[in-house]
Amino acid sequence: MLIEITKDLDQLAFAEVLEKESGTDVKKCYQCGKCTAGCPANYLMDISPSQTIRFSQMGMKEKILNSQTIWNCIFCETCSTRCPQGVDIKGVMDGLRRMAIRQGIRPKAQVRNLEKAFKDNIKSFGRVYEPGVVLDFNFRSGNILHDVIYFPLMLIKRKISLLPHFKRTAEVKRVLRKAFQISRKAQEEAKE
Amino acid sequence: MAKIGVFVCWCGSNIAETVDVKRAAETIAKIPGVVYSVDYKYMCSDPGQDMVKNAIKEYNLTGVVVASCSPRMHEKTFRKAASEAGLNPYMLEMANIREHCSWVHDNKEEATQKAIDLIRMMVEKVKRNKPLQNIKIPVTKKALVIGGGVTGIQAALDIAAGGIPVILLEREPSIGGHMSMLDETFPTLDCSQCILTPKMVEVAQNPLVTIMTYSELEKLEGFIGNFKATIKKKARHVNVEECTGCGTCWTKCPTKVTSEFEQGLGIRKAIYIPFPQAIPSRPVIDEANCMKFTQNRCGICAKICPKQCISYDDKEEFIEIEVGSIVVATGYDLMPTSAFGEYGYGKYPDVVTSLQFERMVCASGPTLGDLQRPSDKKKPKTVVFIQCVGSRDPEHHKAYCSKICCMYTAKQTMLYRHKVHDGNAYVFYIDIRSNGKNYEEFLRRAQEENKAQYIRGRVSMVYQDGPDLVVEGADTLTNSQVRIRADLVVLATAMVSPIGVKELAQKLGIGYDQHGFLTEAHPKLRPVESATAGIFLAGCAISPRDIPDSVSEASGAAAKVLGMLSKDELEKEGVVAIVRECSCTGCQNCIRVCPFTAIALKDIRDKAGNLIRQVANVNPGLCTGCGTCTPTCPSRSIDLQGFTDEEIFAEINAMAELH
Ligand SMILES: Cc1cc2nc3c(=O)[nH]c(=O)nc-3n(C[C@H](O)[C@H](O)[C@H](O)COP(=O)(O)OP(=O)(O)OC[C@H]3O[C@@H](n4cnc5c(N)ncnc54)[C@H](O)[C@@H]3O)c2cc1C
Ligand code: SF4
Ligand code: SF4
Ligand code: SF4
Ligand code: SF4
């Protein structure tokens, strides 16, 4: 790989756009690797969290916007909580996703399926009903038995419950509707 | 007839558990010459020491053996006690029956026998011991500081503050060293000249400090407390007393020379002061370039000097001074950049060194602080800084880290951004070493606020392409090659020992490492001392360091000098070598091996003053009693007092007779 830095290129321009998008200054990262060390989703990523930050510093926009990393991040915030330099890595991932979507980059079908399953699930139940998400996801992706083997153990350990709990469904629906509206509007504005 | 007293110590149970101390004392009592032999629980305690003192008086002892721990532990204690009782302290010996016996054995029978042997050996030795006197060395209460950088200036000021006169020796026309060339300094960004100039003035005005510039050490003789230094004052060709520093001469001098002070970026004249704040503010004539010397014409300066203080006939002078102590603060130089062909230094005018960059941004520099690149005077929009140039490259250059380039590079990116707000500063580095108070914070500021872009990797090459320099390097963090088009490239070249320091160290008889940096007596516990007594070290002469460290060491060395010179006489042990002149053939074997250059030839003359022959002669002030010389003498004419051949052989025979 070769990074060409010409004279009129503002190497930090991308970092600055990203700062506006995510509210965090990637220049602060000194590449200690703490974020990568603790990331539970790193095994799903083609670029590690710390490398994502480094690529941002070096203005390697295309590389990160086209990566799987930004979509496979589960937003657990372990990285942001631990970063000694106060870099909000999760925020960066989030910002990068928005930038990617605005550029017309779409995640792989699997990622989209999970997102749909998740969104529909909270729309109907007001909160996440995990067996529902998984089953929905499995139907959408055509692999009905995927991960089903874990169900009994998780039930016994009370990690999931058999039946959904409904929680103020109507209100949550209203909140979500509003949120989707805002996000659609923002996306349309961005397109113009 | 010898009357020896022997005192066997139990050391609580340390010795007594493994050695039958009673039997040892009884057995030793039977040796001829031993008139008193006793054991006791703690010989080093007050009652124990009293036993020794009383026995010396009561039995008129001529020698004492204390059989206990290592002499390193308590020789001083017991010798002091002996001398208090009126016995010459060198007539007391210790037999080490603890470290050499009870602690390393478990068979009581054998350990007891060994203890008896050890004591018997010391008894035989002490019978032959001769009383020795400690050596008193008078002290010249005056110090010499070599090198007039910030380190030397600080050392001179601190020594003078203690009331001791100091000579500050500098080989350049002005004091100030490298610090006077710097712009602002990390980590506080205070202007270097603004903090250094007051110190330079202070040292110049201090009545106890004599500044000798344009001068070098020619020769050093003598030893701690009594050095005799010969100083070579190079011909300045200007009468310093008469000159007022008006500047007429250097304004009118027609010969332009590239300025060393400006790192080749500016011009000076053949008669010059290196920089406006120079101390002394009196010019020198540079013989290598002055037309009067090269072509025997011109002579303008002598004609126009209103005070007529220029003389082309001045010759170098040699001055002898006597000092008691010396501080070496000869600082550093940057590695010659000719070594780095791949970075194009010398080939491309816009590849500069870090010191050149300091001059380029400095308000008193050749462009008065207006940053221009050398080739076309344009303001550089993109600057690439390369760290570790020559440092940390054991295969090609220097293995060591120059310690301060990380910090001054961070500083220089800031200075650059302060001048060119929209400029890009890139730094190629392999690690960042920011280990000082507020240093890491400073570095973060360079990166976060001043937007210096750090790229982790070395540069492979720099080449010119049209008006641009192209820098090809790597960023190992993204696993990429990086190619940057730049206007200016700054090399953080390795700090090295200045030319001439090895020769100086040889004159001083102090050590230096393979890089020419001076060696400390102990890297941790005696960091500002050389191995030669009375000569101290400070600052970058030891290894690369920054101003705070240099100045601390200067004060440390000054404290050592003051401690030494606060006494009227120095006292050292009488254990020194002595030459039997009647049999010495003057073969010089001992002179060659003495690690402390303590032996020299001495002339033996008849009454008429004719030289008869030469013999070795030991300077007791310099001799450390190491004993290296004695076995090299073919005629056995040099002996170490306190450890004479006779004494040592007596010990060996005492053991041999038994076995
Ligand atoms: C580019 C650059 C930037 C720097 N910036 C900073 C900074 O921002 N902050 C900081 O803390 N440090 C900085 N430093 C480091 C700083 O320059 C040194 O720490 C400091 O100058 C060391 O002082 P010194 O007196 O030991 O050595 P020097 O300044 O080298 O002084 C030694 C003196 O001894 C003289 N001398 C040498 N040999 C002999 C001899 N044989 N006889 C007589 N005289 C002799 C020399 O002429 C010289 O005047 C920087 C260094 C560089 C290269
Ligand atoms: S928020 Fe994303 S990047 Fe950060 S630790 Fe969690 S999964 Fe990894
Ligand atoms: S934890 Fe923070 S500083 Fe460390 S690599 Fe990750 S983002 Fe950079
Ligand atoms: S990165 Fe390459 S050039 Fe550098 S030390 Fe390692 S092997 Fe050598
Ligand atoms: S004893 Fe050591 S220091 Fe003294 S003269 Fe002999 S070799 Fe030199």
Tab-separated table of N, CA and C in Angstrom, chain B residues 181 258-268 274-276 355-372 374 377:
chain	number	residue	atom	x	y	z
B	181	MET	N	22.421	29.088	20.276
B	181	MET	CA	21.948	28.983	18.887
B	181	MET	C	20.467	28.646	18.815
B	258	THR	N	31.257	32.053	5.504
B	258	THR	CA	29.994	31.494	6.007
B	258	THR	C	30.119	31.316	7.523
B	259	SER	N	29.053	31.672	8.198
B	259	SER	CA	29.107	31.744	9.660
B	259	SER	C	28.889	30.369	10.286
B	260	GLU	N	29.805	29.966	11.151
B	260	GLU	CA	29.648	28.696	11.868
B	260	GLU	C	28.461	28.802	12.818
B	261	PHE	N	28.344	29.948	13.464
B	261	PHE	CA	27.266	30.122	14.422
B	261	PHE	C	25.900	29.982	13.741
B	262	GLU	N	25.795	30.548	12.535
B	262	GLU	CA	24.527	30.443	11.791
B	262	GLU	C	24.435	29.116	11.050
B	263	GLN	N	25.285	28.181	11.376
B	263	GLN	CA	25.251	26.851	10.768
B	263	GLN	C	25.341	26.921	9.246
B	264	GLY	N	26.145	27.861	8.759
B	264	GLY	CA	26.351	27.959	7.318
B	264	GLY	C	25.239	28.687	6.587
B	265	LEU	N	24.227	29.166	7.308
B	265	LEU	CA	23.102	29.828	6.648
B	265	LEU	C	23.302	31.337	6.558
B	266	GLY	N	24.313	31.849	7.244
B	266	GLY	CA	24.535	33.297	7.234
B	266	GLY	C	25.992	33.580	6.934
B	267	ILE	N	26.294	34.855	6.955
B	267	ILE	CA	27.626	35.323	6.590
B	267	ILE	C	28.228	36.053	7.783
B	268	ARG	N	29.503	35.852	7.994
B	268	ARG	CA	30.228	36.702	8.933
B	268	ARG	C	31.426	37.261	8.190
B	274	PRO	N	30.919	36.064	16.966
B	274	PRO	CA	30.023	35.056	16.385
B	274	PRO	C	28.550	35.438	16.421
B	275	PHE	N	28.111	36.157	17.443
B	275	PHE	CA	26.700	36.571	17.505
B	275	PHE	C	26.619	37.824	18.381
B	276	PRO	N	25.577	38.630	18.185
B	276	PRO	CA	25.558	39.949	18.827
B	276	PRO	C	25.728	39.922	20.353
B	355	LEU	N	19.728	21.951	13.858
B	355	LEU	CA	20.310	23.208	14.347
B	355	LEU	C	20.138	24.315	13.320
B	356	GLN	N	20.233	23.950	12.019
B	356	GLN	CA	19.970	24.952	10.989
B	356	GLN	C	18.540	25.440	11.091
B	357	PHE	N	17.629	24.493	11.365
B	357	PHE	CA	16.226	24.889	11.488
B	357	PHE	C	16.038	25.877	12.643
B	358	GLU	N	16.759	25.615	13.767
B	358	GLU	CA	16.672	26.548	14.903
B	358	GLU	C	17.058	27.950	14.441
B	359	ARG	N	18.132	28.049	13.663
B	359	ARG	CA	18.579	29.362	13.190
B	359	ARG	C	17.559	29.958	12.221
B	360	MET	N	16.887	29.098	11.434
B	360	MET	CA	15.946	29.596	10.431
B	360	MET	C	14.695	30.208	11.059
B	361	VAL	N	14.331	29.711	12.246
B	361	VAL	CA	13.116	30.259	12.876
B	361	VAL	C	13.450	31.272	13.964
B	362	CYS	N	14.741	31.396	14.296
B	362	CYS	CA	15.111	32.236	15.442
B	362	CYS	C	15.066	33.714	15.067
B	363	ALA	N	14.494	34.511	15.958
B	363	ALA	CA	14.346	35.940	15.692
B	363	ALA	C	15.702	36.611	15.481
B	364	SER	N	16.778	36.035	16.040
B	364	SER	CA	18.090	36.633	15.827
B	364	SER	C	18.857	35.889	14.744
B	365	GLY	N	18.178	35.010	14.011
B	365	GLY	CA	18.841	34.219	12.971
B	365	GLY	C	19.101	35.038	11.715
B	366	PRO	N	19.638	34.400	10.690
B	366	PRO	CA	20.034	35.129	9.474
B	366	PRO	C	18.862	35.802	8.750
B	367	THR	N	17.638	35.273	8.949
B	367	THR	CA	16.493	35.928	8.298
B	367	THR	C	15.622	36.629	9.332
B	368	LEU	N	16.164	36.839	10.504
B	368	LEU	CA	15.454	37.488	11.608
B	368	LEU	C	14.131	36.799	11.917
B	369	GLY	N	14.132	35.506	11.764
B	369	GLY	CA	12.962	34.744	12.176
B	369	GLY	C	11.917	34.581	11.089
B	370	ASP	N	12.174	35.155	9.901
B	370	ASP	CA	11.231	34.962	8.811
B	370	ASP	C	11.595	33.639	8.148
B	371	LEU	N	10.757	32.633	8.349
B	371	LEU	CA	11.113	31.294	7.889
B	371	LEU	C	11.105	31.225	6.358
B	372	GLN	N	12.280	30.985	5.791
B	372	GLN	CA	12.391	30.836	4.336
B	372	GLN	C	13.205	29.594	4.078
B	374	PRO	N	16.070	27.551	2.155
B	374	PRO	CA	17.317	28.090	1.616
B	374	PRO	C	17.313	28.274	0.092
B	377	LYS	N	13.981	30.943	-0.986
B	377	LYS	CA	13.483	31.903	0.018
B	377	LYS	C	11.966	31.845	0.194
